[in-house]
CSV table of C-alpha atoms in Angstrom, one decimal:
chain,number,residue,atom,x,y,z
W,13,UNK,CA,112.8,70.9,99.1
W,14,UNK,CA,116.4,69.9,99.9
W,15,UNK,CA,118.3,70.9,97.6
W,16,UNK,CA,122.1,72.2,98.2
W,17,UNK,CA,121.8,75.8,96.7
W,18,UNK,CA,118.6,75.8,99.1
W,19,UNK,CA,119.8,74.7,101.7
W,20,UNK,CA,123.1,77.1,101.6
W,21,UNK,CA,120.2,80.1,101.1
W,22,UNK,CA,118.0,79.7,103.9
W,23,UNK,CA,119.2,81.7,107.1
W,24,UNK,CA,119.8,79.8,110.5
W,25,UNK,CA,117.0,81.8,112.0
W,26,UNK,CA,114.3,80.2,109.9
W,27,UNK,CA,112.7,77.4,110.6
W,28,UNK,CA,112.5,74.2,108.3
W,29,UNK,CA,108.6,73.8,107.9
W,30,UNK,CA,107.8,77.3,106.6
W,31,UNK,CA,110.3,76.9,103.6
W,32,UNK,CA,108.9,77.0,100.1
W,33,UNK,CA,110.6,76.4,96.9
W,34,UNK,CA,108.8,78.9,94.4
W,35,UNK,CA,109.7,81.2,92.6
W,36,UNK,CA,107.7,84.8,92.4
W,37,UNK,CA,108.6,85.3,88.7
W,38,UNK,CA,107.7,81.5,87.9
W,39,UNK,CA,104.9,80.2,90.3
W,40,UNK,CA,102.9,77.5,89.2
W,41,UNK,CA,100.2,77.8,86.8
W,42,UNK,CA,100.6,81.4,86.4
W,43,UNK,CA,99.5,80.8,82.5
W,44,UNK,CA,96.4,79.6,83.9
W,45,UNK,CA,95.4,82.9,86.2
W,46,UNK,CA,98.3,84.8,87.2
W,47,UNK,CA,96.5,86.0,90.4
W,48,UNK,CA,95.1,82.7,91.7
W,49,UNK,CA,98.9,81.1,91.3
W,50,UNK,CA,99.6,83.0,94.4
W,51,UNK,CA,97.7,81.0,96.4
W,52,UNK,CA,100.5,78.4,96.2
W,53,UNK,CA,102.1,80.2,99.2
W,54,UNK,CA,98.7,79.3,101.2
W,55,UNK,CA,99.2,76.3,103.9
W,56,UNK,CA,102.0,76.7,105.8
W,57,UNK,CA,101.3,79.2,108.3
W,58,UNK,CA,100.7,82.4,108.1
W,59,UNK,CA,104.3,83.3,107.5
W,60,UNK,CA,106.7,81.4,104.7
W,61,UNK,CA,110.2,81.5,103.4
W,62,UNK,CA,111.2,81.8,100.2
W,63,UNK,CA,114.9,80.8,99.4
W,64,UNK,CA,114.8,82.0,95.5
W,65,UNK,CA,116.1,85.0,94.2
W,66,UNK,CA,118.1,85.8,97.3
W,67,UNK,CA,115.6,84.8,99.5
W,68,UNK,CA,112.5,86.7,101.0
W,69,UNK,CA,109.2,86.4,103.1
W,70,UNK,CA,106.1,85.8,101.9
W,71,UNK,CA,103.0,87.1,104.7
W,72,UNK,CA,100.0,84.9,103.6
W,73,UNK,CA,96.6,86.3,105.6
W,74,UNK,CA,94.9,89.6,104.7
W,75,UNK,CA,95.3,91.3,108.6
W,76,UNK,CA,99.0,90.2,108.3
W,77,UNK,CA,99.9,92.0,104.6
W,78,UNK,CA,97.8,95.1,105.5
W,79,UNK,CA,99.5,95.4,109.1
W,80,UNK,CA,102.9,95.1,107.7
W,81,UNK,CA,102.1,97.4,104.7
W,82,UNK,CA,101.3,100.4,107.9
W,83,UNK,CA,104.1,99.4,109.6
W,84,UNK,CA,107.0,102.0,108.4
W,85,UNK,CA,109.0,101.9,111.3
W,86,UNK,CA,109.4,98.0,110.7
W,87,UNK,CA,108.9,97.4,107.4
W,88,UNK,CA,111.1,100.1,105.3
W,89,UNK,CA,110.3,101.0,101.4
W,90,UNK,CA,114.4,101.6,101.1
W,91,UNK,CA,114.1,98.1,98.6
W,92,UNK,CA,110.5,97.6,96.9
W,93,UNK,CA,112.1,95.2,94.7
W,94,UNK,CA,113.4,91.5,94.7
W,95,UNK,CA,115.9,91.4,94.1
W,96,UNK,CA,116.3,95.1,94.9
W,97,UNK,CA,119.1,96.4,92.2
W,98,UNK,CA,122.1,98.9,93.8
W,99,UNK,CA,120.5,102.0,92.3
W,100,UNK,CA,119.1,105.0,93.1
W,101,UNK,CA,115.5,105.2,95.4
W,102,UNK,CA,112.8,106.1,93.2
W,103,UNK,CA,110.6,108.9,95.1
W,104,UNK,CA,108.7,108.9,96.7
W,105,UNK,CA,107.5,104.9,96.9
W,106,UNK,CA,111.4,104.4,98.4
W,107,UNK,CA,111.2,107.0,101.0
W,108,UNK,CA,109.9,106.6,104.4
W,109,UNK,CA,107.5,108.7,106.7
W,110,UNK,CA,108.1,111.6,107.6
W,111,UNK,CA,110.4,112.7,104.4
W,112,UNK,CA,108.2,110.7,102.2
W,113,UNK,CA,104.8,112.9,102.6
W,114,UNK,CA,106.5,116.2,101.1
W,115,UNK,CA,108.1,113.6,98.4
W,116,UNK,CA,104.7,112.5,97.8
W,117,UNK,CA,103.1,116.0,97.7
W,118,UNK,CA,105.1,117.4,95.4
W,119,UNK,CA,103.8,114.2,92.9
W,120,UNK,CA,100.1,114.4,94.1
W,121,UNK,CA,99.5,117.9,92.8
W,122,UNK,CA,100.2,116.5,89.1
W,123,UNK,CA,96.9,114.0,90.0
W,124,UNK,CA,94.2,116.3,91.4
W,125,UNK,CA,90.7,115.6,90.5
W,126,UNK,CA,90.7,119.0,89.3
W,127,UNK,CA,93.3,117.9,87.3
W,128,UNK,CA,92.1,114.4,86.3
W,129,UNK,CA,88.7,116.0,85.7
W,130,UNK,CA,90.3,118.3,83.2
W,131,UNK,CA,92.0,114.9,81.9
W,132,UNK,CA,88.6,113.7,80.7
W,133,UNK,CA,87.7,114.7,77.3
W,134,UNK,CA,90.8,113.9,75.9
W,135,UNK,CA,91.4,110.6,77.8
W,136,UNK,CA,88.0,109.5,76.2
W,137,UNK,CA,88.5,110.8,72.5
W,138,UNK,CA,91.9,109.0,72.7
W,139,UNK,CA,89.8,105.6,73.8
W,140,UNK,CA,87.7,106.2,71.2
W,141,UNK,CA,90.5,106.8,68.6
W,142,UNK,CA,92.2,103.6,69.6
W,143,UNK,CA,89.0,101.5,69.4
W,144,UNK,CA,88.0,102.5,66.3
W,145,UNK,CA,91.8,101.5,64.7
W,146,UNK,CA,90.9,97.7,65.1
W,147,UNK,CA,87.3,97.4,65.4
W,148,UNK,CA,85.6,97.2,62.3
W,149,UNK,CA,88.8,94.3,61.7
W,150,UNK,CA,86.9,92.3,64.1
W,151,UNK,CA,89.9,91.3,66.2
W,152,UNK,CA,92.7,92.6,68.3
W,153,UNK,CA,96.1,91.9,70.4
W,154,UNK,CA,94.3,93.9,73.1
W,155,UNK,CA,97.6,94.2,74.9
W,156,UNK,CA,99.7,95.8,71.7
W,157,UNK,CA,96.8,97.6,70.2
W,158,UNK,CA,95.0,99.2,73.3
W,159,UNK,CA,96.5,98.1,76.8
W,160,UNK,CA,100.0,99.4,76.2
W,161,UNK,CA,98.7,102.3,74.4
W,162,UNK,CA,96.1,103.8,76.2
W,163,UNK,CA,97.7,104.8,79.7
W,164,UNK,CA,101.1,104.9,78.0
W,165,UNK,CA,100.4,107.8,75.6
W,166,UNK,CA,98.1,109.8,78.9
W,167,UNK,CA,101.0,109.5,80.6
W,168,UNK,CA,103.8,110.7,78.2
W,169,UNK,CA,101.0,113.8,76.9
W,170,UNK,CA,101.1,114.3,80.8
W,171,UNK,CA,105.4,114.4,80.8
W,172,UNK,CA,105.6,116.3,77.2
W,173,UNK,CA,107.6,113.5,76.0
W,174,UNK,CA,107.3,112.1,72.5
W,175,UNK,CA,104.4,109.9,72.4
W,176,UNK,CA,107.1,107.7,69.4
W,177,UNK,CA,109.2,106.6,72.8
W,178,UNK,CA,106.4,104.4,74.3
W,179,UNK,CA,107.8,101.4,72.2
W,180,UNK,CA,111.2,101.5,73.1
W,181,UNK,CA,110.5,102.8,76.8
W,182,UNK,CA,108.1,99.5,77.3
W,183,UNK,CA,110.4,97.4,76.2
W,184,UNK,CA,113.4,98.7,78.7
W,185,UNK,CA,110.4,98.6,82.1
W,186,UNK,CA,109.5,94.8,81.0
W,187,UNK,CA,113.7,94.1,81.4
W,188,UNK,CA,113.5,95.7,84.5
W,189,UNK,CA,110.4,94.8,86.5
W,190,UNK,CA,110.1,91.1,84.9
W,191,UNK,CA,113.6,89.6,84.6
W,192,UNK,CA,114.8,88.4,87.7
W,193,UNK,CA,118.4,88.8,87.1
W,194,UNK,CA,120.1,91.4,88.7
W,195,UNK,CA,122.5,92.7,85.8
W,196,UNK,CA,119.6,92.4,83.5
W,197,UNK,CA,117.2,94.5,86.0
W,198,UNK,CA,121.2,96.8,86.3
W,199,UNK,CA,121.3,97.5,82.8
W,200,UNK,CA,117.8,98.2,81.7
W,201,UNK,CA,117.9,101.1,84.7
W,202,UNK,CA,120.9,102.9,83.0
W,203,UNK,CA,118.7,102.9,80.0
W,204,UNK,CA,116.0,104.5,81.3
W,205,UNK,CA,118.6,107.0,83.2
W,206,UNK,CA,120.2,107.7,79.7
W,207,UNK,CA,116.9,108.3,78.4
W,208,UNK,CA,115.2,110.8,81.6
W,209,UNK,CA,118.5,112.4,81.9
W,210,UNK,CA,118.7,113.7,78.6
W,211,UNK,CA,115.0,115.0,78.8
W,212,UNK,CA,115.4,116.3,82.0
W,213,UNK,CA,118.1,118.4,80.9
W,214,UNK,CA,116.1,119.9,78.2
W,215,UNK,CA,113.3,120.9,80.2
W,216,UNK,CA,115.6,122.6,82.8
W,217,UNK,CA,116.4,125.1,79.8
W,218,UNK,CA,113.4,124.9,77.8
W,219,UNK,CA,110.4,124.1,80.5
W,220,UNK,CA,107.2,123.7,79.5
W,221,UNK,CA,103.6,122.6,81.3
W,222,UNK,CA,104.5,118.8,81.6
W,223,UNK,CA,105.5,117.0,84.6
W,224,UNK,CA,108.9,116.7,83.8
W,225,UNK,CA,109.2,120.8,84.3
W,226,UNK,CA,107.0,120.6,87.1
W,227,UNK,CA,109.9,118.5,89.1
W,228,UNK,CA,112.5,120.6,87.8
W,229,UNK,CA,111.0,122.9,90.6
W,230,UNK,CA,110.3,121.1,93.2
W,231,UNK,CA,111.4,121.7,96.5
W,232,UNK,CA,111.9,119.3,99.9
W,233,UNK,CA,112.6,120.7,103.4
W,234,UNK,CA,113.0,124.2,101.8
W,235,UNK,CA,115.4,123.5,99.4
W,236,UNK,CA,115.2,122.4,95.5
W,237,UNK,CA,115.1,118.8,94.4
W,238,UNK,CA,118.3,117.7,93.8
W,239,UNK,CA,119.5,116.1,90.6
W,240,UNK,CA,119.5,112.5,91.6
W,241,UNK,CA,115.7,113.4,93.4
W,242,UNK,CA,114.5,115.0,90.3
W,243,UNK,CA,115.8,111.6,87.8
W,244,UNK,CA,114.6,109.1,90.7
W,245,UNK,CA,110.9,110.6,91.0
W,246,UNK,CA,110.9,110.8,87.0
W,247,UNK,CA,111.8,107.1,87.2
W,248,UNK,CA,108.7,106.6,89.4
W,249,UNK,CA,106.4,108.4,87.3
W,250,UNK,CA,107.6,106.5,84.3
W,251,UNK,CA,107.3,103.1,85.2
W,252,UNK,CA,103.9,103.8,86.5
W,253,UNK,CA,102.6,105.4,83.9
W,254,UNK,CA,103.9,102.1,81.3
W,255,UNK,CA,102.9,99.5,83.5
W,256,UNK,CA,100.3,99.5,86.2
W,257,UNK,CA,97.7,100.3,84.5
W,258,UNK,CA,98.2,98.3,80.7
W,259,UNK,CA,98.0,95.1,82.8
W,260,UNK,CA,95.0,95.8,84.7
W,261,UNK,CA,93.0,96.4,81.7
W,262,UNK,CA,95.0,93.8,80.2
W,263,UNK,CA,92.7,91.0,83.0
W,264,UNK,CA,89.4,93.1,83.1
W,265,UNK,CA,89.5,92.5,79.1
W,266,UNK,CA,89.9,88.7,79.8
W,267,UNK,CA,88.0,88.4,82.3
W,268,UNK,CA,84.7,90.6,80.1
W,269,UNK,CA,85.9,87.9,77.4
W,270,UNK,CA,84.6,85.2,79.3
W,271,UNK,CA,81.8,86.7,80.9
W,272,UNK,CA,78.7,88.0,78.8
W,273,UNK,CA,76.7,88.1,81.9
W,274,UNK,CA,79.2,90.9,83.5
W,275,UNK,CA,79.5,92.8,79.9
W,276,UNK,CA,76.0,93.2,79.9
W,277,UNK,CA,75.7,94.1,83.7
W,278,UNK,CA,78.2,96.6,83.2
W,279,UNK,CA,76.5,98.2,80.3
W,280,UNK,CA,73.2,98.1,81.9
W,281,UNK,CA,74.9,100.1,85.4
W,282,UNK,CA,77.1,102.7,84.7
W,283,UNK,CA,75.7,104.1,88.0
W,284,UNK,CA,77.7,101.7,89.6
W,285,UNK,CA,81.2,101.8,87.9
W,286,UNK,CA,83.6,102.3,91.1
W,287,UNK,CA,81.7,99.4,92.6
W,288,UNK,CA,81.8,97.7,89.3
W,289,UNK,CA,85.7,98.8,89.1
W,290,UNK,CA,86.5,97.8,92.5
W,291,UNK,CA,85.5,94.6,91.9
W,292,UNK,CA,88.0,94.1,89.0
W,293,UNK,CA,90.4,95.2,90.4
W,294,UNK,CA,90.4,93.2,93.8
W,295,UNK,CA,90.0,90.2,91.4
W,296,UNK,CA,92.6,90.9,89.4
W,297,UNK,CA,95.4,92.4,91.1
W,298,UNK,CA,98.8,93.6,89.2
W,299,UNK,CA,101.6,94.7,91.4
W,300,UNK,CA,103.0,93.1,94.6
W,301,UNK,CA,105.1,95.5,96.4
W,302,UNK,CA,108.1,94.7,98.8
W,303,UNK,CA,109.7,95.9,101.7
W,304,UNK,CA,113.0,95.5,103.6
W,305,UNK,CA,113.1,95.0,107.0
W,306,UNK,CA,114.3,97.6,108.9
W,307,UNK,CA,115.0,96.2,112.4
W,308,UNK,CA,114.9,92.1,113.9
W,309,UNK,CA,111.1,91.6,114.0
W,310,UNK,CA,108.9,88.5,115.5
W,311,UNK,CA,106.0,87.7,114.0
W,312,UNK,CA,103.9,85.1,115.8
W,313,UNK,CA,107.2,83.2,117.1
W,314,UNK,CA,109.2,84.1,114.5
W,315,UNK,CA,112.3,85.8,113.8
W,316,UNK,CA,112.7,88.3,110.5
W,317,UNK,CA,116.0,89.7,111.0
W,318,UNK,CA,117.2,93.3,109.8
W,319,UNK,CA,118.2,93.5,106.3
W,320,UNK,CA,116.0,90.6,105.1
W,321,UNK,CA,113.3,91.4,102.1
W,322,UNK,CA,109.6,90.4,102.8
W,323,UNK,CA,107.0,90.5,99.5
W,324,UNK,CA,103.6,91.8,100.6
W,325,UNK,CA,101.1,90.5,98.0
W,326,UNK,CA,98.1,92.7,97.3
W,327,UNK,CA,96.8,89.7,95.3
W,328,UNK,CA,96.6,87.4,98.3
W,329,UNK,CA,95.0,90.4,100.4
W,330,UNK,CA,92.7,90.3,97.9
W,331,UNK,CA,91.7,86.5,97.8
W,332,UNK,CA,91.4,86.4,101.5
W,333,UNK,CA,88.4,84.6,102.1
W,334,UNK,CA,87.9,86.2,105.6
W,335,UNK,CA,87.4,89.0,103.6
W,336,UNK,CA,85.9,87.8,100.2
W,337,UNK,CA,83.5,84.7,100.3
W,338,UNK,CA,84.5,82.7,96.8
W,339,UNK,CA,87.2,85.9,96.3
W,340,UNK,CA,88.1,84.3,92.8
W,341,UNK,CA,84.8,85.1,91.7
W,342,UNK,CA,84.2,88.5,90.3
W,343,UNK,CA,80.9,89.7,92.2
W,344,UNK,CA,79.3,93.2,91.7
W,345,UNK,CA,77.2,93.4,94.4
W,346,UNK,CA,80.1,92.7,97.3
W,347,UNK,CA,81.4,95.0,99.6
W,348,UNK,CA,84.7,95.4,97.7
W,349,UNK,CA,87.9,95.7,100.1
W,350,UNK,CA,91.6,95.2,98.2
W,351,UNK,CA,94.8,96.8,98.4
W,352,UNK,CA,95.6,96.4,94.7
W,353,UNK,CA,96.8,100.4,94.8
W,354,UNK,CA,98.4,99.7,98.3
W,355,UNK,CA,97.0,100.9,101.7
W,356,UNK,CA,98.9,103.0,104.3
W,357,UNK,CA,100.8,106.4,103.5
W,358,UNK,CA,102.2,104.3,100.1
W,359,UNK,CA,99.0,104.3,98.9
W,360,UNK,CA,99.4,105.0,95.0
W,361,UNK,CA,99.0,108.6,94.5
W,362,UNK,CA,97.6,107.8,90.7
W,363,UNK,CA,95.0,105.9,92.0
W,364,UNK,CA,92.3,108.7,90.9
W,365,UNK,CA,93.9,108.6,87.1
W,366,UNK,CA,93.9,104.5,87.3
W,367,UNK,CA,90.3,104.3,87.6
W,368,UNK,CA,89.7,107.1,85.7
W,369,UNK,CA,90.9,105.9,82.6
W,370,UNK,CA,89.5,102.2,83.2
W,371,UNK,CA,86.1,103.8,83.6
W,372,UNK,CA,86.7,105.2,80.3
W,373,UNK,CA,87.7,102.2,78.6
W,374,UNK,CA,84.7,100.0,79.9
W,375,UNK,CA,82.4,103.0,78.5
W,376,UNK,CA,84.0,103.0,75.6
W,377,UNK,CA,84.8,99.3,74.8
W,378,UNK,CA,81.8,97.9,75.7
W,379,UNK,CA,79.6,101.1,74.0
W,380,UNK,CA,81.4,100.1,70.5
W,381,UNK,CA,82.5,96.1,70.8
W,382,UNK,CA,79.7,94.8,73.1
W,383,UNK,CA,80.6,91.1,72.5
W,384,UNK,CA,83.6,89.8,72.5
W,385,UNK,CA,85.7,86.1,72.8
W,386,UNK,CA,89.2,84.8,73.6
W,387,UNK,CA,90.8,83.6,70.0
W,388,UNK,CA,91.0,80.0,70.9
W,389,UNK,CA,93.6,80.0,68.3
W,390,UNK,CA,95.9,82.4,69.7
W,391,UNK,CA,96.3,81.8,73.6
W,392,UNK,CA,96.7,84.1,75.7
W,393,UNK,CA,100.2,84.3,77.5
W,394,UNK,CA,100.7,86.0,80.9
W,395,UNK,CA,102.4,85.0,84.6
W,396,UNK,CA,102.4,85.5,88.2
W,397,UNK,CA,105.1,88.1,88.9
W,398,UNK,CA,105.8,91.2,91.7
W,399,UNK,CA,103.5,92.6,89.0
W,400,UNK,CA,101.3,90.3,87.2
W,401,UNK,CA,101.3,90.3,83.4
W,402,UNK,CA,99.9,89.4,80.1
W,403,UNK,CA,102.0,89.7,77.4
W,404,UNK,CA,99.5,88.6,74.8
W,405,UNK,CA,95.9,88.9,74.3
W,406,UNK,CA,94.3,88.0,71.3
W,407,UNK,CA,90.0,89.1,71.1
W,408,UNK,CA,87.4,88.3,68.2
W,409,UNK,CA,84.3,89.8,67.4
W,410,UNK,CA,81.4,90.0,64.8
W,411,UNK,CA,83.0,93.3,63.2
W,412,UNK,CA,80.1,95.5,62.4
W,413,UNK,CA,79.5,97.1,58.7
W,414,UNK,CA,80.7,100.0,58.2
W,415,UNK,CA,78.4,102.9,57.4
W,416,UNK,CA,77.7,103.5,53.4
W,417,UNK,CA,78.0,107.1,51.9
């Protein structure tokens, strides 16, 4: 790696032999397993440099990701993207400690278990509904017909927004969390401000139960949200509800593709679902949050400076193998440990929903379309990324007869 533009983007301060030339939106075989691509960063120390897309760091043991993810004073949530767009901070994930625990409160009292619990019935008769759409056809785009739909139209019921804007919403959050390109990321954000500003406004005058209403009256440090606090935390929500979530059953789906043994297990245990969830989702990690550095900062001899970004990857927490012996292998009976929902006070205040509604899937899935293959004929496309993604997903089955009258 000497190229020019490379050598022009790495800083003074960092030193040759921790350099890499990848790129976090294109690392290499990422169509293969998006997750284990990450592991290219693995080799040169526990600390690398990456020079593309403005240039950032790249922590690479589990004990070093974790400690930097607790480390607010150092290692600020101001930027959680790279490259971090000149927009407003979404709350409360780009507030700090101590203003980001009554950001975060005011988000956490949508997610209760009370709340989630009352959730239930109609998260699972909306599985069922979706299921029962493709499954006497014998095959599916998991990803069109169930991934993006399932948490996508929880999450808008949850807002009171028209479940007929999931399409066009998607489409704007892929521009903006997969495209590398600053303008691109730019313009896709004063979409979705367009689109929350105009609802927002309606639900000022004409509130209802939803979430949106509920931030209309949210207060911080004794006063009411403010307009920008009230759009930024309805971005949060947003892009949360349309993403995280469709891509993590988007892997579990390819991974039960490929292994009957683990259908079956699954089937046969539904005493153990949060230990069989955990597992999945250590395995298959989506999002890789960022931080910025938020003062000059030596790490085992060397230098971060103020002002630079650093990448935290929950997937290479994951496949640590001081933590995990063969991590890439999906185990049930391990003690699970991951960060794939973030550790510290970041820690994703949905996580209660998330595993909610993939314990309802699994159920509900496996209860109706026990066996199921990859289409060998349609591969499936997906990439490494700050969140890891599959774009297509193509399943077969034997489809069952349907019932006579």
């Amino acid at each position: 790696m000497n190229t020019l533009e490379s050598l022009k983007s790495v800083p003074d301060h960092v030193p040759a032999d921790i350099v890499v030339d990848y790129d976090i939106y294109d690392l290499p075989d990422s169509e293969i397993d998006p997750q284990l691509a990450w592991r290219c960063f693995f080799g040169k120390g526990p600390l690398v440099y990456c020079w593309k897309n403005g240039g950032h760091w790249v922590p690479t043991e589990a004990k070093t990701i974790a400690k930097f993810y607790r480390d607010t004073d150092n290692f600020s949530s101001s930027k959680v993207l790279i490259p971090q767009p000149d927009t407003d901070a979404m709350l409360p994930i780009q507030a700090d400690p101590p203003e980001h625990s009554q950001y975060r409160a005011n988000v956490q009292v949508l997610l209760t278990p009370e709340r989630v619990a009352n959730l239930e019935s109609s998260i699972r008769q909306l599985a069922i509904d979706l299921i029962e759409d493709f499954r006497y056809k014998g095959e599916c785009n998991f990803v069109a017909d169930f991934a993006l739909k399932f948490p996508l139209i929880i999450f808008l019921r949850m807002m009171a927004l028209p479940i007929d804007d999931r399409d066009s919403l998607r489409e704007i959050i892929e521009r903006f969390n997969y495209n590398p390109d600053l303008a691109v990321k730019i313009e896709a954000h004063e979409e979705l401000n367009v689109y929350l500003e105009t609802w927002l406004q309606r639900k000022i005058y004409n509130p209802d139960d939803g979430a949106v209403s509920h931030l209309t009256r949210c207060t911080v440090n004794g006063r009411p949200y403010t307009r920008v606090e009230m759009l930024s935390t309805f971005m949060l929500l947003l892009q949360a509800g349309l993403d995280t979530v469709a891509m993590m059953l988007s892997f579990i789906a390819i991974h039960l593709a490929k292994h009957p043994e683990d259908r079956k297990f699954i089937r046969e245990n539904d005493d153990r679902m949060l230990d069989i969830i955990q597992e999945l989702m250590r395995r298959y990690a989506g999002p890789n949050m960022s931080r910025v550095l938020a003062n000059d900062y030596v790490h085992e001899g060397v230098l971060m400076k103020k002002g630079e970004m650093i990448i935290l990857p929950a997937t290479l927490y994951n496949l640590d193998e001081t933590l995990a012996e063969n991590p890439e292998v999906v185990d049930f009976n391990r003690e699970v440990r991951h960060i794939t929902l973030g550790t510290g006070p970041h820690t994703c205040a949905g996580a209660l929903l998330a595993r909610k509604e993939i314990t309802i899937f699994l159920q509900e899935f496996l209860g109706r379309i026990p066996d199921f293959e990859l289409d060998p004929d349609r591969p499936v496309v997906m990439r490494a990324a700050p969140q890891n993604n599959v774009s297509s997903l193509w399943l077969k089955w034997m489809p069952p007869q349907r019932a006579t009258q």
